[in-house]
Structures are given as C-alpha cells and as structure tokens.
mmCIF file of C-alpha atoms in Angstrom:
data_model
loop_
_atom_site.group_PDB
_atom_site.id
_atom_site.type_symbol
_atom_site.label_atom_id
_atom_site.label_comp_id
_atom_site.label_asym_id
_atom_site.label_seq_id
_atom_site.Cartn_x
_atom_site.Cartn_y
_atom_site.Cartn_z
ATOM 1 C CA UNK A 1 149.542 46.297 82.508
ATOM 2 C CA UNK A 2 146.781 44.171 81.459
ATOM 3 C CA UNK A 3 145.525 44.421 85.136
ATOM 4 C CA UNK A 4 145.486 48.047 84.624
ATOM 5 C CA UNK A 5 143.443 47.745 81.291
ATOM 6 C CA UNK A 6 141.000 45.762 82.909
ATOM 7 C CA UNK A 7 140.560 48.339 85.838
ATOM 8 C CA UNK A 8 140.051 51.207 82.981
ATOM 9 C CA UNK A 9 137.632 49.023 81.568
ATOM 10 C CA UNK A 10 135.846 48.440 84.941
ATOM 11 C CA UNK A 11 135.712 52.449 85.456
ATOM 12 C CA UNK A 12 133.569 52.376 81.740
ATOM 13 C CA UNK A 13 130.838 50.085 82.454
ATOM 14 C CA UNK A 14 127.443 51.222 83.345
ATOM 15 C CA UNK A 15 125.201 49.512 86.002
ATOM 16 C CA UNK A 16 123.173 47.886 82.947
ATOM 17 C CA UNK A 17 126.541 46.255 82.118
ATOM 18 C CA UNK A 18 127.268 47.959 78.750
ATOM 19 C CA UNK A 19 130.211 50.074 78.023
ATOM 20 C CA UNK A 20 130.616 53.921 77.115
ATOM 21 C CA UNK A 21 133.217 54.335 74.464
ATOM 22 C CA UNK A 22 135.245 57.111 76.859
ATOM 23 C CA UNK A 23 134.659 59.166 79.911
ATOM 24 C CA UNK A 24 134.512 62.354 77.909
ATOM 25 C CA UNK A 25 131.050 64.271 77.538
ATOM 26 C CA UNK A 26 130.847 63.748 73.736
ATOM 27 C CA UNK A 27 131.798 60.047 73.861
ATOM 28 C CA UNK A 28 129.816 59.281 77.036
ATOM 29 C CA UNK A 29 127.524 57.218 74.869
ATOM 30 C CA UNK A 30 126.873 53.437 74.173
ATOM 31 C CA UNK A 31 127.635 52.184 70.759
ATOM 32 C CA UNK A 32 126.625 49.033 69.415
ATOM 33 C CA UNK A 33 129.645 48.370 67.747
ATOM 34 C CA UNK A 34 132.014 49.471 70.669
ATOM 35 C CA UNK A 35 130.310 47.147 73.374
ATOM 36 C CA UNK A 36 130.389 44.293 71.379
ATOM 37 C CA UNK A 37 133.907 44.593 70.668
ATOM 38 C CA UNK A 38 134.583 45.103 74.652
ATOM 39 C CA UNK A 39 132.371 41.974 74.858
ATOM 40 C CA UNK A 40 134.955 39.801 73.474
ATOM 41 C CA UNK A 41 137.364 40.742 76.079
ATOM 42 C CA UNK A 42 134.812 38.845 78.375
ATOM 43 C CA UNK A 43 133.665 35.819 76.004
ATOM 44 C CA UNK A 44 136.295 33.326 77.313
ATOM 45 C CA UNK A 45 135.698 34.192 81.151
ATOM 46 C CA UNK A 46 132.651 32.881 83.321
ATOM 47 C CA UNK A 47 131.477 35.419 85.408
ATOM 48 C CA UNK A 48 128.534 35.999 83.463
ATOM 49 C CA UNK A 49 129.787 39.533 82.329
ATOM 50 C CA UNK A 50 129.538 38.734 78.553
ATOM 51 C CA UNK A 51 126.029 37.318 78.721
ATOM 52 C CA UNK A 52 124.642 40.601 80.996
ATOM 53 C CA UNK A 53 126.227 42.959 77.857
ATOM 54 C CA UNK A 54 124.110 40.820 75.448
ATOM 55 C CA UNK A 55 120.917 40.514 77.469
ATOM 56 C CA UNK A 56 121.105 44.226 78.246
ATOM 57 C CA UNK A 57 121.783 44.983 74.136
ATOM 58 C CA UNK A 58 118.712 42.460 73.472
ATOM 59 C CA UNK A 59 116.629 44.796 76.023
ATOM 60 C CA UNK A 60 117.996 47.628 74.208
ATOM 61 C CA UNK A 61 116.862 46.364 70.575
ATOM 62 C CA UNK A 62 113.123 45.630 72.081
ATOM 63 C CA UNK A 63 112.397 48.854 73.118
ATOM 64 C CA UNK A 64 112.528 49.368 69.329
ATOM 65 C CA UNK A 65 110.855 46.046 68.203
ATOM 66 C CA UNK A 66 108.378 48.066 66.176
ATOM 67 C CA UNK A 67 111.297 49.414 63.980
ATOM 68 C CA UNK A 68 113.048 46.423 63.134
ATOM 69 C CA UNK A 69 109.711 44.536 62.184
ATOM 70 C CA UNK A 70 108.919 47.379 59.981
ATOM 71 C CA UNK A 71 112.095 47.359 58.341
ATOM 72 C CA UNK A 72 112.531 43.631 58.049
ATOM 73 C CA UNK A 73 109.285 44.054 55.646
ATOM 74 C CA UNK A 74 109.958 47.547 54.297
ATOM 75 C CA UNK A 75 113.455 48.528 53.484
ATOM 76 C CA UNK A 76 114.455 51.600 54.858
ATOM 77 C CA UNK A 77 114.482 54.864 52.244
ATOM 78 C CA UNK A 78 116.218 57.486 54.311
ATOM 79 C CA UNK A 79 119.349 56.597 56.951
ATOM 80 C CA UNK A 80 117.429 57.801 59.728
ATOM 81 C CA UNK A 81 115.108 54.743 59.613
ATOM 82 C CA UNK A 82 118.171 52.069 59.981
ATOM 83 C CA UNK A 83 118.998 50.749 63.517
ATOM 84 C CA UNK A 84 120.178 53.461 65.254
ATOM 85 C CA UNK A 85 124.013 52.743 66.207
ATOM 86 C CA UNK A 86 124.126 55.135 69.287
ATOM 87 C CA UNK A 87 122.260 55.264 72.504
ATOM 88 C CA UNK A 88 122.086 57.279 75.825
ATOM 89 C CA UNK A 89 123.703 55.172 78.652
ATOM 90 C CA UNK A 90 121.170 55.439 80.996
ATOM 91 C CA UNK A 91 117.832 55.381 79.406
ATOM 92 C CA UNK A 92 119.368 53.081 76.440
ATOM 93 C CA UNK A 93 117.352 55.168 74.089
ATOM 94 C CA UNK A 94 118.271 56.728 70.321
ATOM 95 C CA UNK A 95 120.304 59.703 70.201
ATOM 96 C CA UNK A 96 117.905 61.781 67.708
ATOM 97 C CA UNK A 97 120.888 64.018 66.173
ATOM 98 C CA UNK A 98 121.858 62.621 62.968
ATOM 99 C CA UNK A 99 124.545 60.206 62.872
ATOM 100 C CA UNK A 100 125.195 58.104 59.850
ATOM 101 C CA UNK A 101 122.682 55.413 61.050
ATOM 102 C CA UNK A 102 123.226 53.009 58.243
ATOM 103 C CA UNK A 103 125.795 50.952 59.822
ATOM 104 C CA UNK A 104 125.185 47.452 59.239
ATOM 105 C CA UNK A 105 128.291 46.313 60.390
ATOM 106 C CA UNK A 106 127.355 47.021 63.797
ATOM 107 C CA UNK A 107 124.372 44.741 63.714
ATOM 108 C CA UNK A 108 126.244 41.945 61.810
ATOM 109 C CA UNK A 109 128.964 42.489 64.771
ATOM 110 C CA UNK A 110 126.139 41.506 67.267
ATOM 111 C CA UNK A 111 124.854 38.607 65.575
ATOM 112 C CA UNK A 112 128.469 37.418 65.320
ATOM 113 C CA UNK A 113 128.516 38.258 69.025
ATOM 114 C CA UNK A 114 125.652 36.200 69.885
ATOM 115 C CA UNK A 115 126.577 33.053 67.870
ATOM 116 C CA UNK A 116 130.006 33.131 69.515
ATOM 117 C CA UNK A 117 128.677 33.260 73.002
ATOM 118 C CA UNK A 118 126.523 30.187 72.210
ATOM 119 C CA UNK A 119 129.330 28.319 70.493
ATOM 120 C CA UNK A 120 131.343 28.314 73.592
ATOM 121 C CA UNK A 121 128.205 27.430 75.548
ATOM 122 C CA UNK A 122 126.768 30.284 77.200
ATOM 123 C CA UNK A 123 123.190 31.167 77.501
ATOM 124 C CA UNK A 124 122.726 33.775 75.317
ATOM 125 C CA UNK A 125 118.897 33.513 75.233
ATOM 126 C CA UNK A 126 116.829 34.227 78.333
ATOM 127 C CA UNK A 127 113.274 33.330 76.624
ATOM 128 C CA UNK A 128 111.911 33.140 73.278
ATOM 129 C CA UNK A 129 111.379 36.966 73.002
ATOM 130 C CA UNK A 130 115.274 36.953 72.885
ATOM 131 C CA UNK A 131 115.606 34.483 70.019
ATOM 132 C CA UNK A 132 112.807 36.409 68.531
ATOM 133 C CA UNK A 133 114.848 39.743 68.412
ATOM 134 C CA UNK A 134 117.770 37.897 66.924
ATOM 135 C CA UNK A 135 115.482 36.462 64.328
ATOM 136 C CA UNK A 136 114.213 39.681 63.350
ATOM 137 C CA UNK A 137 117.510 41.236 62.956
ATOM 138 C CA UNK A 138 118.522 38.562 60.582
ATOM 139 C CA UNK A 139 115.691 39.255 58.608
ATOM 140 C CA UNK A 140 116.185 42.879 58.597
ATOM 141 C CA UNK A 141 119.764 42.629 57.110
ATOM 142 C CA UNK A 142 118.404 40.207 54.571
ATOM 143 C CA UNK A 143 115.588 42.924 53.571
ATOM 144 C CA UNK A 144 118.409 45.619 53.599
ATOM 145 C CA UNK A 145 120.097 43.387 50.581
ATOM 146 C CA UNK A 146 123.067 44.069 52.523
ATOM 147 C CA UNK A 147 125.406 42.878 50.055
ATOM 148 C CA UNK A 148 124.602 45.699 47.996
ATOM 149 C CA UNK A 149 123.555 48.349 50.418
ATOM 150 C CA UNK A 150 125.368 51.174 50.624
ATOM 151 C CA UNK A 151 126.270 51.999 54.396
ATOM 152 C CA UNK A 152 127.908 54.664 56.423
ATOM 153 C CA UNK A 153 130.444 51.704 57.410
ATOM 154 C CA UNK A 154 132.665 51.503 60.400
ATOM 155 C CA UNK A 155 133.767 54.916 60.591
ATOM 156 C CA UNK A 156 130.236 56.283 60.326
ATOM 157 C CA UNK A 157 131.270 58.535 57.084
ATOM 158 C CA UNK A 158 130.784 58.315 53.836
ATOM 159 C CA UNK A 159 127.598 55.891 52.403
ATOM 160 C CA UNK A 160 129.015 53.090 50.043
ATOM 161 C CA UNK A 161 129.306 49.652 49.882
ATOM 162 C CA UNK A 162 132.104 48.578 52.465
ATOM 163 C CA UNK A 163 133.747 45.192 52.177
ATOM 164 C CA UNK A 164 133.609 45.371 56.289
ATOM 165 C CA UNK A 165 130.134 45.665 56.448
ATOM 166 C CA UNK A 166 129.585 43.102 54.063
ATOM 167 C CA UNK A 167 131.749 40.711 55.958
ATOM 168 C CA UNK A 168 130.012 41.668 59.215
ATOM 169 C CA UNK A 169 127.105 40.862 58.124
ATOM 170 C CA UNK A 170 127.852 37.339 56.515
ATOM 171 C CA UNK A 171 129.842 36.342 59.784
ATOM 172 C CA UNK A 172 126.773 37.376 61.795
ATOM 173 C CA UNK A 173 124.430 35.414 59.802
ATOM 174 C CA UNK A 174 126.795 32.516 59.666
ATOM 175 C CA UNK A 175 127.203 32.450 63.410
ATOM 176 C CA UNK A 176 123.476 32.338 64.047
ATOM 177 C CA UNK A 177 122.427 29.908 61.307
ATOM 178 C CA UNK A 178 122.486 26.989 63.715
ATOM 179 C CA UNK A 179 120.056 28.772 66.270
ATOM 180 C CA UNK A 180 117.581 30.705 64.185
ATOM 181 C CA UNK A 181 116.101 30.571 60.401
ATOM 182 C CA UNK A 182 118.698 32.388 58.008
ATOM 183 C CA UNK A 183 118.297 33.013 54.278
ATOM 184 C CA UNK A 184 121.420 30.965 52.844
ATOM 185 C CA UNK A 185 120.663 32.612 49.417
ATOM 186 C CA UNK A 186 121.575 35.716 50.919
ATOM 187 C CA UNK A 187 124.768 34.526 52.920
ATOM 188 C CA UNK A 188 125.717 33.341 49.518
ATOM 189 C CA UNK A 189 125.153 36.661 47.818
ATOM 190 C CA UNK A 190 126.809 38.222 50.689
ATOM 191 C CA UNK A 191 130.191 36.115 50.086
ATOM 192 C CA UNK A 192 130.134 36.474 46.591
ATOM 193 C CA UNK A 193 129.927 40.237 46.875
ATOM 194 C CA UNK A 194 132.730 40.500 49.449
ATOM 195 C CA UNK A 195 135.009 38.525 47.127
ATOM 196 C CA UNK A 196 134.334 40.980 44.318
ATOM 197 C CA UNK A 197 134.963 43.709 46.380
ATOM 198 C CA UNK A 198 138.164 42.413 47.994
ATOM 199 C CA UNK A 199 141.395 43.479 48.585
ATOM 200 C CA UNK A 200 139.469 47.022 48.163
ATOM 201 C CA UNK A 201 137.561 48.077 51.065
ATOM 202 C CA UNK A 202 134.895 50.320 48.978
ATOM 203 C CA UNK A 203 135.403 52.185 45.782
ATOM 204 C CA UNK A 204 137.090 55.035 47.126
ATOM 205 C CA UNK A 205 139.394 53.006 49.567
ATOM 206 C CA UNK A 206 141.783 50.929 48.431
ATOM 207 C CA UNK A 207 143.186 50.030 51.841
ATOM 208 C CA UNK A 208 141.299 50.738 55.091
ATOM 209 C CA UNK A 209 141.697 49.556 58.765
ATOM 210 C CA UNK A 210 137.817 48.284 58.981
ATOM 211 C CA UNK A 211 138.925 45.492 56.828
ATOM 212 C CA UNK A 212 141.166 43.842 59.865
ATOM 213 C CA UNK A 213 137.863 42.787 61.228
ATOM 214 C CA UNK A 214 137.642 39.986 58.225
ATOM 215 C CA UNK A 215 140.412 38.423 60.146
ATOM 216 C CA UNK A 216 139.698 39.253 63.704
ATOM 217 C CA UNK A 217 137.339 38.518 65.264
ATOM 218 C CA UNK A 218 135.420 36.929 62.075
ATOM 219 C CA UNK A 219 138.102 34.520 60.425
ATOM 220 C CA UNK A 220 135.728 34.750 57.328
ATOM 221 C CA UNK A 221 138.456 34.740 54.604
ATOM 222 C CA UNK A 222 141.146 31.872 53.369
ATOM 223 C CA UNK A 223 144.313 32.075 54.867
ATOM 224 C CA UNK A 224 146.115 33.614 51.733
ATOM 225 C CA UNK A 225 143.820 36.339 51.612
ATOM 226 C CA UNK A 226 143.675 37.108 55.545
ATOM 227 C CA UNK A 227 147.597 37.430 55.122
ATOM 228 C CA UNK A 228 147.512 39.819 52.066
ATOM 229 C CA UNK A 229 144.735 42.027 53.721
ATOM 230 C CA UNK A 230 147.358 42.223 57.016
ATOM 231 C CA UNK A 231 150.129 42.892 54.840
ATOM 232 C CA UNK A 232 148.255 45.627 52.642
ATOM 233 C CA UNK A 233 147.162 47.553 56.424
ATOM 234 C CA UNK A 234 150.701 46.976 57.546
ATOM 235 C CA UNK A 235 152.246 48.455 54.485
ATOM 236 C CA UNK A 236 149.930 51.424 53.798
ATOM 237 C CA UNK A 237 148.181 52.599 56.781
ATOM 238 C CA UNK A 238 150.822 51.537 59.880
ATOM 239 C CA UNK A 239 152.563 54.320 61.405
ATOM 240 C CA UNK A 240 154.574 55.054 64.633
ATOM 241 C CA UNK A 241 151.856 55.640 67.211
ATOM 242 C CA UNK A 242 149.231 53.220 65.710
ATOM 243 C CA UNK A 243 147.291 53.195 62.286
ATOM 244 C CA UNK A 244 145.615 55.210 60.108
ATOM 245 C CA UNK A 245 142.223 54.390 59.135
ATOM 246 C CA UNK A 246 142.565 55.110 55.597
ATOM 247 C CA UNK A 247 144.605 57.519 53.609
ATOM 248 C CA UNK A 248 143.268 61.007 53.377
ATOM 249 C CA UNK A 249 141.378 60.493 56.654
ATOM 250 C CA UNK A 250 140.212 63.923 57.719
ATOM 251 C CA UNK A 251 139.129 62.946 61.374
ATOM 252 C CA UNK A 252 141.285 64.563 63.684
ATOM 253 C CA UNK A 253 143.749 65.432 60.972
ATOM 254 C CA UNK A 254 146.721 67.594 61.532
ATOM 255 C CA UNK A 255 148.477 69.461 59.360
ATOM 256 C CA UNK A 256 147.770 67.056 56.501
ATOM 257 C CA UNK A 257 148.739 63.920 58.490
ATOM 258 C CA UNK A 258 146.008 61.470 59.337
ATOM 259 C CA UNK A 259 145.376 60.665 63.190
ATOM 260 C CA UNK A 260 147.119 57.258 64.413
ATOM 261 C CA UNK A 261 144.503 54.661 66.128
ATOM 262 C CA UNK A 262 145.856 53.040 69.160
ATOM 263 C CA UNK A 263 143.973 50.042 68.873
ATOM 264 C CA UNK A 264 145.167 49.472 65.081
ATOM 265 C CA UNK A 265 148.262 47.990 66.976
ATOM 266 C CA UNK A 266 146.570 45.208 68.638
ATOM 267 C CA UNK A 267 144.347 44.652 66.168
ATOM 268 C CA UNK A 268 146.965 43.778 64.035
ATOM 269 C CA UNK A 269 148.468 41.686 66.566
ATOM 270 C CA UNK A 270 145.303 39.651 66.873
ATOM 271 C CA UNK A 271 145.215 39.145 63.042
ATOM 272 C CA UNK A 272 149.286 37.925 63.171
ATOM 273 C CA UNK A 273 147.592 35.411 65.969
ATOM 274 C CA UNK A 274 144.850 34.038 63.658
ATOM 275 C CA UNK A 275 147.434 33.295 60.664
ATOM 276 C CA UNK A 276 149.714 31.828 63.105
ATOM 277 C CA UNK A 277 152.504 34.272 63.687
ATOM 278 C CA UNK A 278 152.777 34.264 67.423
ATOM 279 C CA UNK A 279 156.026 36.245 67.595
ATOM 280 C CA UNK A 280 154.809 39.080 65.165
ATOM 281 C CA UNK A 281 151.598 39.132 67.527
ATOM 282 C CA UNK A 282 153.912 39.654 70.284
ATOM 283 C CA UNK A 283 155.749 42.543 69.048
ATOM 284 C CA UNK A 284 152.864 43.987 68.477
ATOM 285 C CA UNK A 285 151.766 43.525 72.274
ATOM 286 C CA UNK A 286 155.143 45.384 72.901
ATOM 287 C CA UNK A 287 154.583 48.046 70.664
ATOM 288 C CA UNK A 288 151.006 48.649 71.623
ATOM 289 C CA UNK A 289 152.560 49.081 75.608
ATOM 290 C CA UNK A 290 155.168 51.439 74.691
ATOM 291 C CA UNK A 291 152.574 53.918 73.076
ATOM 292 C CA UNK A 292 150.499 53.966 76.242
ATOM 293 C CA UNK A 293 150.730 57.553 78.097
ATOM 294 C CA UNK A 294 150.027 55.523 81.607
ATOM 295 C CA UNK A 295 150.297 51.847 82.083
ATOM 296 C CA UNK A 296 147.043 50.294 80.750
ATOM 297 C CA UNK A 297 145.739 53.514 79.136
ATOM 298 C CA UNK A 298 145.295 53.727 75.444
ATOM 299 C CA UNK A 299 143.646 56.576 73.610
ATOM 300 C CA UNK A 300 141.474 56.422 70.726
ATOM 301 C CA UNK A 301 143.937 58.552 68.720
ATOM 302 C CA UNK A 302 147.282 60.160 68.287
ATOM 303 C CA UNK A 303 147.534 63.521 66.258
ATOM 304 C CA UNK A 304 149.496 63.131 63.508
ATOM 305 C CA UNK A 305 152.265 65.744 63.548
ATOM 306 C CA UNK A 306 152.054 66.941 67.574
ATOM 307 C CA UNK A 307 152.069 63.001 68.399
ATOM 308 C CA UNK A 308 149.668 64.009 71.315
ATOM 309 C CA UNK A 309 146.626 61.635 72.194
ATOM 310 C CA UNK A 310 143.483 63.332 71.521
ATOM 311 C CA UNK A 311 140.667 63.706 74.466
ATOM 312 C CA UNK A 312 139.050 60.527 74.313
ATOM 313 C CA UNK A 313 141.454 58.879 76.402
ATOM 314 C CA UNK A 314 140.986 55.877 77.539
ATOM 315 C CA UNK A 315 138.892 54.507 74.619
ATOM 316 C CA UNK A 316 136.953 51.238 75.696
ATOM 317 C CA UNK A 317 137.292 49.716 72.683
ATOM 318 C CA UNK A 318 141.199 49.731 72.348
ATOM 319 C CA UNK A 319 141.548 48.807 75.967
ATOM 320 C CA UNK A 320 139.492 45.420 74.981
ATOM 321 C CA UNK A 321 141.848 45.227 72.008
ATOM 322 C CA UNK A 322 144.861 45.226 74.038
ATOM 323 C CA UNK A 323 143.575 42.752 77.086
ATOM 324 C CA UNK A 324 142.660 40.434 73.952
ATOM 325 C CA UNK A 325 146.080 40.427 72.459
ATOM 326 C CA UNK A 326 147.841 40.107 76.186
ATOM 327 C CA UNK A 327 145.803 37.166 77.000
ATOM 328 C CA UNK A 328 146.178 35.615 74.093
ATOM 329 C CA UNK A 329 149.568 36.110 73.574
ATOM 330 C CA UNK A 330 150.236 34.576 77.081
ATOM 331 C CA UNK A 331 148.291 31.207 75.833
ATOM 332 C CA UNK A 332 150.317 30.520 72.738
ATOM 333 C CA UNK A 333 153.523 31.301 74.387
ATOM 334 C CA UNK A 334 152.705 29.422 77.392
ATOM 335 C CA UNK A 335 151.909 26.259 74.754
ATOM 336 C CA UNK A 336 155.613 26.116 73.658
#
C-alpha cells in the first residue's frame, strides 16, 4: 500500500512543490507544519524533492521578511502579529482570517527540517539570503522567549504553554546551531522549561498526541522518558481507529466521543522504532493499513461514535506518516 500512498501524496503536491493539507476546499491550503511533516517522507530520497519543499518555504518567508525582522526585535503583542501558519497554495500569501497564529511549534519544526536536510548532506541554502531567513527565524523564536510563551500549539487552539511547542523550538534551534548563530542560553532555558512541564503537555492537558513529536521526529528526550510518554499516549488516548488528540477534544466530537486521528497509529509506530521495538512498530503498521477505507488512503480522523471518516480524506500529513513507517519498518526487518 506504500505505492498507493505515495501516489496520493503526489496528487496533493502543488506546482511550487508544497502540499495542500487535503483536496477538500476548506483544507486546500498550505500549512507550514503539515508540509514540513510531509517533507520527512522525502528526506532520504535523492530526487531533490525535499530541497524543493524547503526552497519554496524559504521563498514564502522572504515575502514576509519585514514582519520577521520586526518581531525578531519587538515581541508580538497580539496573536495576528505572529508568523502565520497557513497560506494560499497558489499565491503563497497569508490568509487574513484569524487562525490561532501563535504556533511556535511550526517555526521550530521548519528549522528542524532545515537542519535535518543539512545533516544528511542536502543543499538547503541556495544563497546567503536563505541563510539570513533561517537566522532571523532563530532570532524570532528567542525574542518570543518561546520557553515561556503561551502559544496556540499544534492543534491551533487555546493559548497556553505547550511541551510540544517548547520541544519543537529547542529541537529546531539545536538542529541549525552548526550553521547559523543560535543563542545557547535560550536553548538551555527551553530544555529546563520542557523538563519542568513533562510528563504533562500543558496546564490543562495531562496527555496529548502532540507529545509524540518529542520522540519522533525530534528524539529530544532520554530513552526512559521517551518510553513513558509513548506509554502514556497509548494508555490514555489510543482507540480502535486512531488516537484521540486529548481527552475532551471537541473537534469533530460526536455524542461525547472524541475523534480518532488516523495518523496517530503510524506516529506511535515511528516512536516505537525510536525506542527500539521493531515488532511493536510493525504491529502499528498493520493496524494503520487495517483502518484505510481504500488501499493507501488515510483520513484525517474517524468520528468517535459512527466510526465514519470525515471529509478531509486523504490527509497529506497522515499519508506521509504511513509512508515513513512502512519504509523504516521494512529497513529494520531487512537487517534482521
């Protein structure tokens, strides 16, 4: 089914190399976060696709260089002043409607993706203007004092201090620190704030699907704590057709049951590979395939009561998670 999933991804890519979240009209937008997660499916490939994704994202940020420069010096006071997380796929321009703009994790993830590309030998900087944008984004996060900045987080909801957002910023700054100037004191502040908050995601959420990002892709935590986070998500949030984001989630809730997110299954599988349990990862691969309404297709979520997928089917981010898990499980099993 991996081949079918790759074909689904190819149907969602735009001429500029970026991905819309889904083909439905209300999701036919480019999210920074979604696109960066999709990019990981191409990190180990030599087709230039990974570089193209980030080159276009860098060009997008250059359109708003004035904004990034300003807020790299003057901390945003209103949510709309933060770097926008969502863009028109054709014009690559901000969408003006309010959208919980304070999403520090998306910027941290972008920087992490740049660092990962450089780490594996890809040419991520075409010229000094690319490097300058990355430098500005690093300065922007530090000026936000991300370690104590209440943001809207991965789910674009309530502003509070999120472990997953702090972790994304720490991982992003660490990943680019060999290539641009990074305030190491800010990185230390971030790690201290993260450890102080864990194993909680936030003041209001004991456990959250977003915490898996601390293990995959960031690999930011000691092995014992990584296993604790995975077990916590598994024990509290795992359901028959996916993983709920957190207890009490109202997005697509149905008769009091939280929606079950399809990409939670391959995400748990990827985390099990990080902690060294290949068989458990393989079981999540098979589980992921069992919830596909058609071969290679993963929806955003399944409704809790009816068990039906919502209209955002397929979801690019979910497709990429499945492709990654399929490839990595195959590699591990071939080594044995």
